[in-house]
Amino acid sequence: MTPSHDFAIPVRDLDAGGKDFRFPVRAAWLRSVLEGTDVSSPTTDGDLELRLSKSGTDVVVRGRLHAELTVPCARCLAPSHVVVHEDLSALAVPGGGPSGGAEDSDADLAPEQADMIPYDGETLVLDDLVRDELLLAIPMIPLCSEGCPGISPPPHEQPAEDAIDPRLRPLLGLKKSPSQ
């Protein structure tokens, strides 16, 4: 059984002139790919606008991603609303990608290969790219508001005199008496 992908594009439909695509980024898809993270998705759908063009067997991907996410505030842990407006740019190469199908190791990638993604030669699947861009768009320190005071400790209360251990009451009397 082949897994279904929300952002799959047949490469045979592309040419050097390019072609525009528009996909909804469904809230249900967002919830499924963000499962296991602190990030959640509101009920509204996002939007993915793409322009793909073919250069030989490589596919140039350019576009814009719009979505809304909810993450915990870094100070108070209340829900923080994050609006994602990210530009996408990648080069899809057929086969195992820039490392030639070897182990998935970012250490082997040269800097110019960092924005390359593999595809099977027939269908370009952008689900992982979209998920990665969403996660990378989240601020390192998301705040529910700029003035968020954070989690504050409970107010420090002065113990009432009645709360003092009766065995220590004579010492309290010495503290209050004038020194001699």
PDB file of C-alpha atoms in Angstrom:
ATOM      1  CA  MET A   1       0.000   0.000   0.000  1.00  0.00           C
ATOM      2  CA  THR A   2       1.452   3.370  -1.041  1.00  0.00           C
ATOM      3  CA  PRO A   3       1.162   6.137   1.528  1.00  0.00           C
ATOM      4  CA  SER A   4      -0.852   9.108   0.341  1.00  0.00           C
ATOM      5  CA  HIS A   5       0.850  12.468   0.163  1.00  0.00           C
ATOM      6  CA  ASP A   6      -0.817  15.868   0.186  1.00  0.00           C
ATOM      7  CA  PHE A   7       1.873  17.598  -1.874  1.00  0.00           C
ATOM      8  CA  ALA A   8       2.758  15.185  -4.693  1.00  0.00           C
ATOM      9  CA  ILE A   9       3.393  16.468  -8.207  1.00  0.00           C
ATOM     10  CA  PRO A  10       3.999  14.298 -11.300  1.00  0.00           C
ATOM     11  CA  VAL A  11       7.275  15.446 -12.884  1.00  0.00           C
ATOM     12  CA  ARG A  12       6.160  14.499 -16.409  1.00  0.00           C
ATOM     13  CA  ASP A  13       3.755  17.493 -16.322  1.00  0.00           C
ATOM     14  CA  LEU A  14       6.625  19.963 -15.860  1.00  0.00           C
ATOM     15  CA  ASP A  15       8.772  21.768 -18.420  1.00  0.00           C
ATOM     16  CA  ALA A  16      11.442  24.478 -18.470  1.00  0.00           C
ATOM     17  CA  GLY A  17       8.783  27.204 -18.662  1.00  0.00           C
ATOM     18  CA  GLY A  18       7.447  26.261 -15.256  1.00  0.00           C
ATOM     19  CA  LYS A  19       4.026  25.575 -13.876  1.00  0.00           C
ATOM     20  CA  ASP A  20       2.129  27.065 -10.948  1.00  0.00           C
ATOM     21  CA  PHE A  21       0.508  24.939  -8.255  1.00  0.00           C
ATOM     22  CA  ARG A  22      -1.638  25.831  -5.277  1.00  0.00           C
ATOM     23  CA  PHE A  23      -2.373  23.396  -2.460  1.00  0.00           C
ATOM     24  CA  PRO A  24      -4.377  23.779   0.727  1.00  0.00           C
ATOM     25  CA  VAL A  25      -2.354  22.951   3.827  1.00  0.00           C
ATOM     26  CA  ARG A  26      -5.154  21.198   5.673  1.00  0.00           C
ATOM     27  CA  ALA A  27      -5.421  21.483   9.444  1.00  0.00           C
ATOM     28  CA  ALA A  28      -5.816  17.684   9.671  1.00  0.00           C
ATOM     29  CA  TRP A  29      -2.546  17.201   7.750  1.00  0.00           C
ATOM     30  CA  LEU A  30      -0.813  19.711  10.034  1.00  0.00           C
ATOM     31  CA  ARG A  31      -2.021  17.872  13.131  1.00  0.00           C
ATOM     32  CA  SER A  32      -0.807  14.520  11.762  1.00  0.00           C
ATOM     33  CA  VAL A  33       2.703  15.674  10.769  1.00  0.00           C
ATOM     34  CA  LEU A  34       3.197  17.707  13.953  1.00  0.00           C
ATOM     35  CA  GLU A  35       2.150  14.843  16.218  1.00  0.00           C
ATOM     36  CA  GLY A  36       4.717  14.227  18.907  1.00  0.00           C
ATOM     37  CA  THR A  37       5.785  17.887  19.069  1.00  0.00           C
ATOM     38  CA  ASP A  38       4.560  20.745  21.245  1.00  0.00           C
ATOM     39  CA  VAL A  39       3.234  22.421  18.109  1.00  0.00           C
ATOM     40  CA  SER A  40      -0.463  22.212  17.311  1.00  0.00           C
ATOM     41  CA  SER A  41      -2.626  23.473  14.510  1.00  0.00           C
ATOM     42  CA  PRO A  42      -5.752  25.555  14.769  1.00  0.00           C
ATOM     43  CA  THR A  43      -8.809  24.546  12.776  1.00  0.00           C
ATOM     44  CA  THR A  44      -7.973  26.826   9.837  1.00  0.00           C
ATOM     45  CA  ASP A  45      -6.236  25.554   6.720  1.00  0.00           C
ATOM     46  CA  GLY A  46      -3.039  27.055   5.367  1.00  0.00           C
ATOM     47  CA  ASP A  47      -1.930  27.604   1.804  1.00  0.00           C
ATOM     48  CA  LEU A  48       1.028  26.486  -0.323  1.00  0.00           C
ATOM     49  CA  GLU A  49       1.763  28.348  -3.565  1.00  0.00           C
ATOM     50  CA  LEU A  50       4.450  26.820  -5.784  1.00  0.00           C
ATOM     51  CA  ARG A  51       6.147  27.382  -9.113  1.00  0.00           C
ATOM     52  CA  LEU A  52       8.001  24.336 -10.390  1.00  0.00           C
ATOM     53  CA  SER A  53      10.186  24.174 -13.469  1.00  0.00           C
ATOM     54  CA  LYS A  54      12.225  21.357 -14.898  1.00  0.00           C
ATOM     55  CA  SER A  55      15.893  21.674 -15.830  1.00  0.00           C
ATOM     56  CA  GLY A  56      16.956  18.361 -17.344  1.00  0.00           C
ATOM     57  CA  THR A  57      15.955  15.824 -14.714  1.00  0.00           C
ATOM     58  CA  ASP A  58      16.204  18.321 -11.841  1.00  0.00           C
ATOM     59  CA  VAL A  59      13.183  20.273 -10.648  1.00  0.00           C
ATOM     60  CA  VAL A  60      13.463  23.824  -9.320  1.00  0.00           C
ATOM     61  CA  VAL A  61      10.951  24.491  -6.531  1.00  0.00           C
ATOM     62  CA  ARG A  62      10.031  28.030  -5.509  1.00  0.00           C
ATOM     63  CA  GLY A  63       7.025  29.116  -3.545  1.00  0.00           C
ATOM     64  CA  ARG A  64       5.411  30.531  -0.451  1.00  0.00           C
ATOM     65  CA  LEU A  65       3.924  28.761   2.565  1.00  0.00           C
ATOM     66  CA  HIS A  66       1.177  30.294   4.727  1.00  0.00           C
ATOM     67  CA  ALA A  67      -0.093  28.575   7.878  1.00  0.00           C
ATOM     68  CA  GLU A  68      -1.057  29.210  11.482  1.00  0.00           C
ATOM     69  CA  LEU A  69       0.336  27.227  14.390  1.00  0.00           C
ATOM     70  CA  THR A  70      -0.018  27.228  18.157  1.00  0.00           C
ATOM     71  CA  VAL A  71       3.026  26.674  20.365  1.00  0.00           C
ATOM     72  CA  PRO A  72       3.580  27.042  24.108  1.00  0.00           C
ATOM     73  CA  CYS A  73       4.848  30.454  25.219  1.00  0.00           C
ATOM     74  CA  ALA A  74       8.486  30.200  26.308  1.00  0.00           C
ATOM     75  CA  ARG A  75       7.790  32.253  29.442  1.00  0.00           C
ATOM     76  CA  CYS A  76       4.391  31.212  30.757  1.00  0.00           C
ATOM     77  CA  LEU A  77       3.521  28.093  28.691  1.00  0.00           C
ATOM     78  CA  ALA A  78       0.194  29.617  27.578  1.00  0.00           C
ATOM     79  CA  PRO A  79      -0.750  28.986  23.938  1.00  0.00           C
ATOM     80  CA  SER A  80       1.109  31.325  21.593  1.00  0.00           C
ATOM     81  CA  HIS A  81      -0.212  31.990  18.097  1.00  0.00           C
ATOM     82  CA  VAL A  82       2.439  31.837  15.326  1.00  0.00           C
ATOM     83  CA  VAL A  83       1.667  32.912  11.770  1.00  0.00           C
ATOM     84  CA  VAL A  84       3.968  31.306   9.203  1.00  0.00           C
ATOM     85  CA  HIS A  85       4.768  33.159   5.965  1.00  0.00           C
ATOM     86  CA  GLU A  86       7.825  31.406   4.542  1.00  0.00           C
ATOM     87  CA  ASP A  87       9.442  31.472   1.133  1.00  0.00           C
ATOM     88  CA  LEU A  88      10.444  28.044  -0.176  1.00  0.00           C
ATOM     89  CA  SER A  89      13.338  27.338  -2.477  1.00  0.00           C
ATOM     90  CA  ALA A  90      14.769  23.917  -3.237  1.00  0.00           C
ATOM     91  CA  LEU A  91      16.241  21.821  -5.993  1.00  0.00           C
ATOM     92  CA  ALA A  92      14.792  18.340  -6.392  1.00  0.00           C
ATOM     93  CA  VAL A  93      17.199  15.793  -7.845  1.00  0.00           C
ATOM     94  CA  PRO A  94      16.263  12.292  -8.997  1.00  0.00           C
ATOM     95  CA  GLY A  95      17.512   9.255  -7.130  1.00  0.00           C
ATOM     96  CA  GLY A  96      18.862   9.110  -3.609  1.00  0.00           C
ATOM     97  CA  GLY A  97      19.614  12.804  -3.443  1.00  0.00           C
ATOM     98  CA  PRO A  98      22.910  14.609  -3.217  1.00  0.00           C
ATOM     99  CA  SER A  99      24.601  11.873  -1.202  1.00  0.00           C
ATOM    100  CA  GLY A 100      23.800   9.279  -3.886  1.00  0.00           C
ATOM    101  CA  GLY A 101      21.477   7.193  -1.708  1.00  0.00           C
ATOM    102  CA  ALA A 102      24.075   6.630   0.983  1.00  0.00           C
ATOM    103  CA  GLU A 103      23.315   7.056   4.650  1.00  0.00           C
ATOM    104  CA  ASP A 104      21.143   9.998   5.649  1.00  0.00           C
ATOM    105  CA  SER A 105      23.907  12.161   7.016  1.00  0.00           C
ATOM    106  CA  ASP A 106      23.894  15.944   6.892  1.00  0.00           C
ATOM    107  CA  ALA A 107      27.634  15.871   7.632  1.00  0.00           C
ATOM    108  CA  ASP A 108      28.301  14.633   4.069  1.00  0.00           C
ATOM    109  CA  LEU A 109      26.471  17.568   2.456  1.00  0.00           C
ATOM    110  CA  ALA A 110      28.360  20.480   0.998  1.00  0.00           C
ATOM    111  CA  PRO A 111      26.759  23.888   1.697  1.00  0.00           C
ATOM    112  CA  GLU A 112      25.514  24.175  -1.895  1.00  0.00           C
ATOM    113  CA  GLN A 113      23.697  20.823  -1.489  1.00  0.00           C
ATOM    114  CA  ALA A 114      21.782  21.803   1.650  1.00  0.00           C
ATOM    115  CA  ASP A 115      18.692  22.875  -0.286  1.00  0.00           C
ATOM    116  CA  MET A 116      18.518  19.735  -2.452  1.00  0.00           C
ATOM    117  CA  ILE A 117      15.765  17.191  -1.959  1.00  0.00           C
ATOM    118  CA  PRO A 118      15.520  13.758  -3.584  1.00  0.00           C
ATOM    119  CA  TYR A 119      12.626  12.461  -5.648  1.00  0.00           C
ATOM    120  CA  ASP A 120      11.951   9.109  -7.295  1.00  0.00           C
ATOM    121  CA  GLY A 121      12.236  10.371 -10.886  1.00  0.00           C
ATOM    122  CA  GLU A 122       8.476  10.332 -11.531  1.00  0.00           C
ATOM    123  CA  THR A 123       6.739  12.057  -8.623  1.00  0.00           C
ATOM    124  CA  LEU A 124       7.983  14.944  -6.517  1.00  0.00           C
ATOM    125  CA  VAL A 125       6.666  14.684  -2.936  1.00  0.00           C
ATOM    126  CA  LEU A 126       7.041  17.888  -0.910  1.00  0.00           C
ATOM    127  CA  ASP A 127       5.389  16.806   2.369  1.00  0.00           C
ATOM    128  CA  ASP A 128       8.694  16.599   4.281  1.00  0.00           C
ATOM    129  CA  LEU A 129       9.877  19.940   2.893  1.00  0.00           C
ATOM    130  CA  VAL A 130       6.639  21.646   3.977  1.00  0.00           C
ATOM    131  CA  ARG A 131       6.812  20.097   7.455  1.00  0.00           C
ATOM    132  CA  ASP A 132      10.449  21.142   7.884  1.00  0.00           C
ATOM    133  CA  GLU A 133       9.719  24.703   6.761  1.00  0.00           C
ATOM    134  CA  LEU A 134       6.843  24.942   9.236  1.00  0.00           C
ATOM    135  CA  LEU A 135       9.015  23.807  12.126  1.00  0.00           C
ATOM    136  CA  LEU A 136      11.898  26.070  11.119  1.00  0.00           C
ATOM    137  CA  ALA A 137       9.546  29.070  10.954  1.00  0.00           C
ATOM    138  CA  ILE A 138       8.664  28.821  14.638  1.00  0.00           C
ATOM    139  CA  PRO A 139      10.601  31.378  16.684  1.00  0.00           C
ATOM    140  CA  MET A 140      13.203  29.952  19.066  1.00  0.00           C
ATOM    141  CA  ILE A 141      11.518  31.765  21.933  1.00  0.00           C
ATOM    142  CA  PRO A 142       7.813  32.075  21.080  1.00  0.00           C
ATOM    143  CA  LEU A 143       5.912  34.503  23.300  1.00  0.00           C
ATOM    144  CA  CYS A 144       2.170  34.852  23.830  1.00  0.00           C
ATOM    145  CA  SER A 145       2.764  38.626  24.029  1.00  0.00           C
ATOM    146  CA  GLU A 146       5.788  40.918  24.179  1.00  0.00           C
ATOM    147  CA  GLY A 147       4.889  41.904  27.733  1.00  0.00           C
ATOM    148  CA  CYS A 148       4.477  38.357  29.016  1.00  0.00           C
ATOM    149  CA  PRO A 149       5.814  38.330  32.585  1.00  0.00           C
ATOM    150  CA  GLY A 150       6.313  34.588  32.577  1.00  0.00           C
ATOM    151  CA  ILE A 151       5.505  32.189  35.342  1.00  0.00           C
ATOM    152  CA  SER A 152       5.682  34.098  38.584  1.00  0.00           C
ATOM    153  CA  PRO A 153       6.165  32.426  41.933  1.00  0.00           C
ATOM    154  CA  PRO A 154       3.321  32.652  44.403  1.00  0.00           C
ATOM    155  CA  PRO A 155       3.438  35.849  46.451  1.00  0.00           C
ATOM    156  CA  HIS A 156       5.648  35.537  49.509  1.00  0.00           C
ATOM    157  CA  GLU A 157       3.516  35.883  52.573  1.00  0.00           C
ATOM    158  CA  GLN A 158       4.855  36.986  55.936  1.00  0.00           C
ATOM    159  CA  PRO A 159       3.916  34.425  58.549  1.00  0.00           C
ATOM    160  CA  ALA A 160       1.503  35.699  61.109  1.00  0.00           C
ATOM    161  CA  GLU A 161       2.666  35.750  64.734  1.00  0.00           C
ATOM    162  CA  ASP A 162       0.176  33.019  65.490  1.00  0.00           C
ATOM    163  CA  ALA A 163       1.894  30.800  62.955  1.00  0.00           C
ATOM    164  CA  ILE A 164       5.101  30.781  65.013  1.00  0.00           C
ATOM    165  CA  ASP A 165       5.909  27.587  66.820  1.00  0.00           C
ATOM    166  CA  PRO A 166       4.909  28.114  70.469  1.00  0.00           C
ATOM    167  CA  ARG A 167       8.304  26.808  71.608  1.00  0.00           C
ATOM    168  CA  LEU A 168       9.997  29.737  69.813  1.00  0.00           C
ATOM    169  CA  ARG A 169       7.663  32.421  71.205  1.00  0.00           C
ATOM    170  CA  PRO A 170      10.131  33.410  73.987  1.00  0.00           C
ATOM    171  CA  LEU A 171      12.753  34.172  71.320  1.00  0.00           C
ATOM    172  CA  LEU A 172      10.287  36.451  69.548  1.00  0.00           C
ATOM    173  CA  GLY A 173       9.884  38.346  72.810  1.00  0.00           C
ATOM    174  CA  LEU A 174      13.658  38.874  72.980  1.00  0.00           C
ATOM    175  CA  LYS A 175      13.684  40.200  69.431  1.00  0.00           C
ATOM    176  CA  LYS A 176      11.031  42.809  70.222  1.00  0.00           C
ATOM    177  CA  SER A 177      12.501  43.973  73.546  1.00  0.00           C
ATOM    178  CA  PRO A 178      14.974  46.883  73.519  1.00  0.00           C
ATOM    179  CA  SER A 179      18.566  45.826  73.950  1.00  0.00           C
ATOM    180  CA  GLN A 180      20.068  46.330  77.327  1.00  0.00           C
TER     181      GLN A 180
END
